[in-house]
XYZ file of C-alpha atoms in Angstrom:
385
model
C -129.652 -36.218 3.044
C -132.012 -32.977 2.929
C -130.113 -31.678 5.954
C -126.475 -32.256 4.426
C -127.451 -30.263 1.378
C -128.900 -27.516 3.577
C -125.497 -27.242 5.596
C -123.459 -27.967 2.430
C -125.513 -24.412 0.761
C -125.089 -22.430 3.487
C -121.434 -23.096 3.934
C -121.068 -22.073 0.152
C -123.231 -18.797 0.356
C -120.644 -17.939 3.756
C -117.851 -18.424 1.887
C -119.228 -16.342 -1.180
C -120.167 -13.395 1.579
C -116.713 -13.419 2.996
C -115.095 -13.475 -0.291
C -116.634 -10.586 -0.946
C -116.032 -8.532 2.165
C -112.533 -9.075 1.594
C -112.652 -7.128 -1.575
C -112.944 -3.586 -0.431
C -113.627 -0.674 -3.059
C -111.383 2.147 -2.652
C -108.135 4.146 -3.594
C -104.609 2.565 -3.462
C -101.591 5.427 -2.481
C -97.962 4.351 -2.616
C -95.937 7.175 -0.583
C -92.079 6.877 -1.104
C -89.875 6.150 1.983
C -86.256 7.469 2.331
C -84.426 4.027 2.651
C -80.549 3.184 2.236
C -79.739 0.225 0.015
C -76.234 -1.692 -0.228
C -75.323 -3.021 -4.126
C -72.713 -6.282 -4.633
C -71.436 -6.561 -8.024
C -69.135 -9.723 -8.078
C -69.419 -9.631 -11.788
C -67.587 -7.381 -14.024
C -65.505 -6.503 -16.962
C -63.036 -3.338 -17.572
C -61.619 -2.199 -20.669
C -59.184 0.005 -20.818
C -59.168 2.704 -23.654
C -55.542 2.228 -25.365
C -54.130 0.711 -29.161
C -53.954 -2.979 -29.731
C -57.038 -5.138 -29.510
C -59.838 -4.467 -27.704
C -59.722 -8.165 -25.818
C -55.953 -7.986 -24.800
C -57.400 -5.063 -22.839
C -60.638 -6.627 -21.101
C -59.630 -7.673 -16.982
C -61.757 -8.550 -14.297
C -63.628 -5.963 -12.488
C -65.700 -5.982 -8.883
C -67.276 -3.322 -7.134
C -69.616 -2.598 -3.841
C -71.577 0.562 -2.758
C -73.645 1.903 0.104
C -76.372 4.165 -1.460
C -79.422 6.245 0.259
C -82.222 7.510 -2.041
C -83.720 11.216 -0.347
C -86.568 10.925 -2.660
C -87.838 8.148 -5.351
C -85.864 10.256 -7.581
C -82.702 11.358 -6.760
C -80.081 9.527 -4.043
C -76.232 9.439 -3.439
C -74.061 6.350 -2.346
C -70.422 5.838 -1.733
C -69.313 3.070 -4.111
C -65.783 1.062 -4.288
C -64.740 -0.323 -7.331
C -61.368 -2.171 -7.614
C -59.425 -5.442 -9.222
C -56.923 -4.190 -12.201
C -56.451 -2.371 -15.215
C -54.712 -2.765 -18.898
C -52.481 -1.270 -21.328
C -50.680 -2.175 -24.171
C -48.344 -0.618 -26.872
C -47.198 -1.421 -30.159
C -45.035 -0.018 -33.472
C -46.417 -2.719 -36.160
C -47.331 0.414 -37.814
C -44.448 2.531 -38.007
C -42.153 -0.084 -39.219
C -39.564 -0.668 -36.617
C -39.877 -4.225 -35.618
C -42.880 -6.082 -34.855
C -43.662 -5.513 -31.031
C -46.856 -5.852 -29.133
C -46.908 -6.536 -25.580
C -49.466 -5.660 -22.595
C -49.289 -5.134 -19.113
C -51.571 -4.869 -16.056
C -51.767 -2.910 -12.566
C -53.960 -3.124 -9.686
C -55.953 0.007 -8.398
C -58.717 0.447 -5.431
C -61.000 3.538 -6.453
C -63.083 4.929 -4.259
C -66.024 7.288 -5.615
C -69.201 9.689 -4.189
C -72.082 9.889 -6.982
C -74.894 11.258 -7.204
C -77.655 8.737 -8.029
C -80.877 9.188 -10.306
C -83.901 6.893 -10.754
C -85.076 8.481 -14.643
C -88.474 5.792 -14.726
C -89.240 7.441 -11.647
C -88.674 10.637 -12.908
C -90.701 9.974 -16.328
C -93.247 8.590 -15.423
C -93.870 8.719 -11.196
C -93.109 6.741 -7.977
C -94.226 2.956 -8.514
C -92.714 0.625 -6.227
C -94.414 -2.580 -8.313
C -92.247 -1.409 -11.724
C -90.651 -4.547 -12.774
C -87.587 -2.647 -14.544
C -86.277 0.922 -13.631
C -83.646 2.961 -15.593
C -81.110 5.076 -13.167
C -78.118 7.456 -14.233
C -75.187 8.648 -11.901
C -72.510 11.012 -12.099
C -69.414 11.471 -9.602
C -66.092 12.649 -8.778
C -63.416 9.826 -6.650
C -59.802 8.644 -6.512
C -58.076 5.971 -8.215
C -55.491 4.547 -6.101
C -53.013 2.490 -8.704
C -50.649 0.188 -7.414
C -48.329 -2.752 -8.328
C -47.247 -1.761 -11.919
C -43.973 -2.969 -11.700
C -44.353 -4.712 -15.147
C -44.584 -1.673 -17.113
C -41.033 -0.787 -16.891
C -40.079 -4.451 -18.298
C -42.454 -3.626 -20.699
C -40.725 -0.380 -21.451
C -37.649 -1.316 -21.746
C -38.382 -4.665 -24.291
C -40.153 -1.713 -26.802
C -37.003 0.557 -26.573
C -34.653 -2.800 -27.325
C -37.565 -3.601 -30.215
C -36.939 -0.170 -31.400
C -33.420 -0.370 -31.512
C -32.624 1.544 -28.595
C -34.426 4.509 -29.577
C -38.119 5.425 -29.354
C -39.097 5.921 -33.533
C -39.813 9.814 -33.936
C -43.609 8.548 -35.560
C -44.095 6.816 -32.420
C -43.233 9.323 -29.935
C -46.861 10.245 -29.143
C -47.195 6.639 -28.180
C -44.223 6.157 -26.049
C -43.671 5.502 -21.832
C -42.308 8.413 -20.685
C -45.231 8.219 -17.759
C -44.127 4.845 -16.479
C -44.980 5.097 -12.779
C -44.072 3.182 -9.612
C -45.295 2.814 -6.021
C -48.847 4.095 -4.983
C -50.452 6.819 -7.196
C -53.497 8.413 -5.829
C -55.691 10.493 -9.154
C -58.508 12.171 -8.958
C -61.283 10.103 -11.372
C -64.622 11.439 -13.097
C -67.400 9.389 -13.436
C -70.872 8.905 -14.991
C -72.649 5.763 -15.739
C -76.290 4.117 -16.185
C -77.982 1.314 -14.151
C -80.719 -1.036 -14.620
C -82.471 -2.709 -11.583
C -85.019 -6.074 -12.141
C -87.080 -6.251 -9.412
C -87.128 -9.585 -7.405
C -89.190 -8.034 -4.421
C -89.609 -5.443 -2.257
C -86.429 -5.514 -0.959
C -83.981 -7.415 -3.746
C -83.618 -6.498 -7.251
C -80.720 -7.842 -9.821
C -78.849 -4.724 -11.079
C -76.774 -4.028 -14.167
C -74.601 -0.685 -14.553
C -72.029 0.471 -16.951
C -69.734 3.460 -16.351
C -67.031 5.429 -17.665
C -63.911 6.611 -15.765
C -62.035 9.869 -17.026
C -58.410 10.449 -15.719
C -54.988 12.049 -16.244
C -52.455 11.013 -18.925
C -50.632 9.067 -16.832
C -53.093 6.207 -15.481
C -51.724 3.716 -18.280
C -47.719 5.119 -18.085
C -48.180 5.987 -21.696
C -47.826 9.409 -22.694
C -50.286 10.568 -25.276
C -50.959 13.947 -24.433
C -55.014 13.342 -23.742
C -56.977 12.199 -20.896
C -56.906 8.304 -20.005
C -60.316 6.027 -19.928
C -61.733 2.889 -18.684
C -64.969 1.644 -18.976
C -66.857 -1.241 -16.470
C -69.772 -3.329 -17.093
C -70.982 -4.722 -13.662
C -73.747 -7.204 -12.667
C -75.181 -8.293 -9.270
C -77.306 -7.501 -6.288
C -79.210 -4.552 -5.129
C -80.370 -4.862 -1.985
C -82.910 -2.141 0.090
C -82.922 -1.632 3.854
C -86.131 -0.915 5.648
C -89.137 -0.533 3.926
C -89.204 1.747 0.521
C -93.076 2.929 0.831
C -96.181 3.076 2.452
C -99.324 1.889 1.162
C -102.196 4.071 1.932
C -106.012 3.074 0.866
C -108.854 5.193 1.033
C -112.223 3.293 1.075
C -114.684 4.423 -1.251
C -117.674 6.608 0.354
C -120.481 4.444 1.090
C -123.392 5.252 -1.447
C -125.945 8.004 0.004
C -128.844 6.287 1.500
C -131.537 8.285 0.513
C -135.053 8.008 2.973
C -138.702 8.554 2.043
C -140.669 10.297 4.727
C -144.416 8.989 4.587
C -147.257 10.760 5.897
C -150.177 9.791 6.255
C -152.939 12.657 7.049
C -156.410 11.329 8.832
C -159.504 12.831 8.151
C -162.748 12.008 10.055
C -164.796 13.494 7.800
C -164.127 10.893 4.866
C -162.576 7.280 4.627
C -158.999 6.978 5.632
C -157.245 6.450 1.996
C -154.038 4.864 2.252
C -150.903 7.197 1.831
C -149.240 6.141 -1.357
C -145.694 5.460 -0.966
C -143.488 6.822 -3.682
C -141.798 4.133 -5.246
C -137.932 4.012 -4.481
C -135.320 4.393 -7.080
C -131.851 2.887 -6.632
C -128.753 4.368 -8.564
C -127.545 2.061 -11.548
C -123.248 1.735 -11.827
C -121.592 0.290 -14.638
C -117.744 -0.004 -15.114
C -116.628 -0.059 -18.721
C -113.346 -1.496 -18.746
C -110.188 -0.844 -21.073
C -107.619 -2.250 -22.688
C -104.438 -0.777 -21.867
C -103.228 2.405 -24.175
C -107.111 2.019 -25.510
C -110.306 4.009 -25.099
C -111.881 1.486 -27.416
C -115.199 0.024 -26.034
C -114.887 -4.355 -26.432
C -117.947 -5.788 -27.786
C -117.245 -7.656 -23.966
C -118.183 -4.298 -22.473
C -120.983 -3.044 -24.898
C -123.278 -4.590 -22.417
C -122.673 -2.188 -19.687
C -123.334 0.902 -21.990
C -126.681 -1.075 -22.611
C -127.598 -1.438 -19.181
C -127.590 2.666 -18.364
C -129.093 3.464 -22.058
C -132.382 0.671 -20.447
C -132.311 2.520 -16.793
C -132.601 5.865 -19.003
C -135.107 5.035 -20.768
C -137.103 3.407 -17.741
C -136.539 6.498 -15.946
C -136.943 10.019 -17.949
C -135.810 11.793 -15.593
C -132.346 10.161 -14.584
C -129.052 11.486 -15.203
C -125.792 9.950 -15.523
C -122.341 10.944 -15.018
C -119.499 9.270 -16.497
C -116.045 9.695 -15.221
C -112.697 8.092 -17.032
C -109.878 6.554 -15.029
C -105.870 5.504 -16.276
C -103.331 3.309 -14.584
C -101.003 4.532 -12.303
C -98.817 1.308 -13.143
C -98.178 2.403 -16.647
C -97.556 5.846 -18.632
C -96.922 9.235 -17.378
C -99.463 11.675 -16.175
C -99.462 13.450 -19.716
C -100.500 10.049 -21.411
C -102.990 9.190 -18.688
C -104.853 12.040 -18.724
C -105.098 12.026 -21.793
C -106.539 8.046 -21.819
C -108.804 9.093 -19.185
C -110.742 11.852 -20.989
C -110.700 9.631 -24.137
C -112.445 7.013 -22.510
C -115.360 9.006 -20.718
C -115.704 10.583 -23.953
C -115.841 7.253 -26.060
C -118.981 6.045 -23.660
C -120.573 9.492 -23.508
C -120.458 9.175 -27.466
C -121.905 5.901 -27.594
C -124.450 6.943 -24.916
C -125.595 10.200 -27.375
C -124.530 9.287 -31.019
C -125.727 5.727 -31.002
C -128.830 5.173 -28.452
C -129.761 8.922 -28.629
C -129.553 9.810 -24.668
C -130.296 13.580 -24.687
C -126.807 15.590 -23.982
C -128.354 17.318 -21.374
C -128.873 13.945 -18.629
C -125.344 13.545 -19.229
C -122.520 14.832 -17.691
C -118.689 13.822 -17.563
C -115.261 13.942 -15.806
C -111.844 12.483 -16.113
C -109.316 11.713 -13.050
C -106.190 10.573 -14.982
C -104.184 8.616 -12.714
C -104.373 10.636 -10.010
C -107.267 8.655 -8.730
C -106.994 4.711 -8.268
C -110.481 3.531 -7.846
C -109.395 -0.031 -7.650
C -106.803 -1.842 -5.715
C -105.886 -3.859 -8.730
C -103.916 -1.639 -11.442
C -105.485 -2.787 -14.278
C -108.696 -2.205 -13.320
C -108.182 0.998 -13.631
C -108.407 1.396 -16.796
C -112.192 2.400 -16.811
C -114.971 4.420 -17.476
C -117.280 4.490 -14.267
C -120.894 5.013 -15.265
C -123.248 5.840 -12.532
C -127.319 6.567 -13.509
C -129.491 8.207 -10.954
């Protein structure tokens, strides 16, 4: 029974050993990779700026793009965005009859943007952000097809009219009722939301806005025509988006005490007294995030160093402040860092009276991860020599 609960400890103080040597202390780097990236988005809606109600204007919309980020912030893809388009006209107000009638066209349109990733821009490349903002702009062609019911629909408003187009509703009328294939040069600029699945998928949203000539829609108003998509679906990467570098941290100096011992014949051999070794003490204060509050949970730690102080008059410590790269910007986390080396130097002086001249202080921002895991990072590390 003895020898069970011998092998039974063992195995447990193994298992505790290699838990821990698979927790190495260091610095986590995430380098951005160039990468392409396709986008399906089998779900849309377009509406189609014109004058009767905003739902007898809403059709079906679809669109696909092949993208390539240069750098975590700015990219470019070639995107294709088709189905159909709206329009509608009516004189209700002008008094001459009471006509309202829509009608629809097909169209394939084509467009190169230019692609921008603003969270990375705001506040720094992390490929573990759950939701990232992006903007585009770009220039393409709408190629509009099948509008054959137009001139019906042209012809019905001039018979509701009385034959004649009303002089009020002349700015309004279908002069620019077009058959065939038209090709028009289109404008674009839109936003886009991505939800991160994984590494490689993330669920995307996007809406844009398309600026053409006066005659998309056949009507002749004498200002630009607009449509507007909303778009949903899947963003998926190609190769890998970053590299992971970690830096291990140094291994603490060892420090060695030479003894000598000196014999004399003259007298009795006195033992050489060794001096007695004293390790470093380290104590991580940890934060709450946007805090430089110390918990009553971490009040300990500050306890610990203000006891090895006092054991040891002449010790120093040094206390350096850390932020989160996962959150923030490098404005805000500097400023977090300094604020939280300066809350524990202040308890360290103000409240257990360490002398201001055994302490000394630094802040890294985020610029320096000392921990793999983000949120440990938020930290004051306190180390008493």
């Amino acid at each position: 029974m003895n020898m069970k609960k011998t092998i039974l400890s063992s195995l447990m103080v193994l298992g505790v050993l290699s838990a821990s040597a698979q927790e190495p202390k260091g610095t986590t780097e995430y380098v951005f990779n160039p990468h392409m990236y396709i986008q399906l988005q089998p779900v849309g809606a377009q509406y189609t700026l014109g004058e009767i109600d905003f739902q007898d204007l809403i059709s079906y919309n679809v669109q696909a793009a092949l993208g390539y980020n240069f750098s975590s912030a700015i990219g470019a893809r070639l995107s294709v965005n088709a189905w159909q388009s709206k329009a509608g006209i009516s004189n209700k107000d002008f008094g001459a009859g009471n006509f309202e009638e829509s009608w629809k066209w097909k169209y394939v349109a084509p467009s190169l943007d230019l692609t921008f990733n603003l969270s990375n821009m705001l506040a720094g490349f992390n490929p573990n952000r759950v939701f990232s903002l992006g903007a585009f702009i770009g220039v393409g062609a709408n190629i509009g097809f099948s509008n054959d019911d137009a001139e019906k629909v042209k012809n019905d408003y001039i018979a509701a009219c009385g034959g004649y187009l009303p002089a009020a509703d002349r700015e309004q009328n279908m002069e620019y009722v077009w058959d065939g294939t038209k090709v028009r040069v289109t404008g674009r600029a839109g936003l886009t939301g991505d939800f991160r699945i994984s590494d490689k998928v993330s669920v995307g949203l996007e809406v844009n806005a398309n600026l053409l000539s006066d005659r998309y829609n056949s009507k002749k108003a004498e200002n630009a025509d607009w449509y507007f998509n909303a778009l949903a679906g899947l963003k998926i990467n190609l190769g890998s988006t970053h590299t992971t570098r970690f830096t291990p941290a140094p291994e603490p100096e060892i420090r060695y005490v030479e003894k000598i011992v000196e014999k004399r014949v003259e007298v009795p051999v006195t033992p050489a007294v060794t001096e007695e070794k004293i390790e470093p003490l380290r104590r991580d204060v940890f934060f709450t995030i946007n805090s430089s509050k110390i918990r009553n949970t971490e009040e300990q730690k500050v306890k610990d160093i203000v006891e090895y102080m006092n054991k040891y008059p002449a010790a120093k410590v040094i206390v350096t402040g850390y932020a989160d790269a996962g959150t923030g910007n490098d404005k805000i986390n500097d400023r977090l860092a300094a604020q939280r080396a300066d809350a524990v130097v202040k308890a360290l002086k103000t409240t257990y009276g360490i002398s201001e001249s055994r302490i000394s202080y630094d802040s890294k921002g985020a610029r320096v991860q000392p921990f793999a895991e983000n949120d440990k990072n938020r930290v004051s590390i306190c180390i008493a020599e």
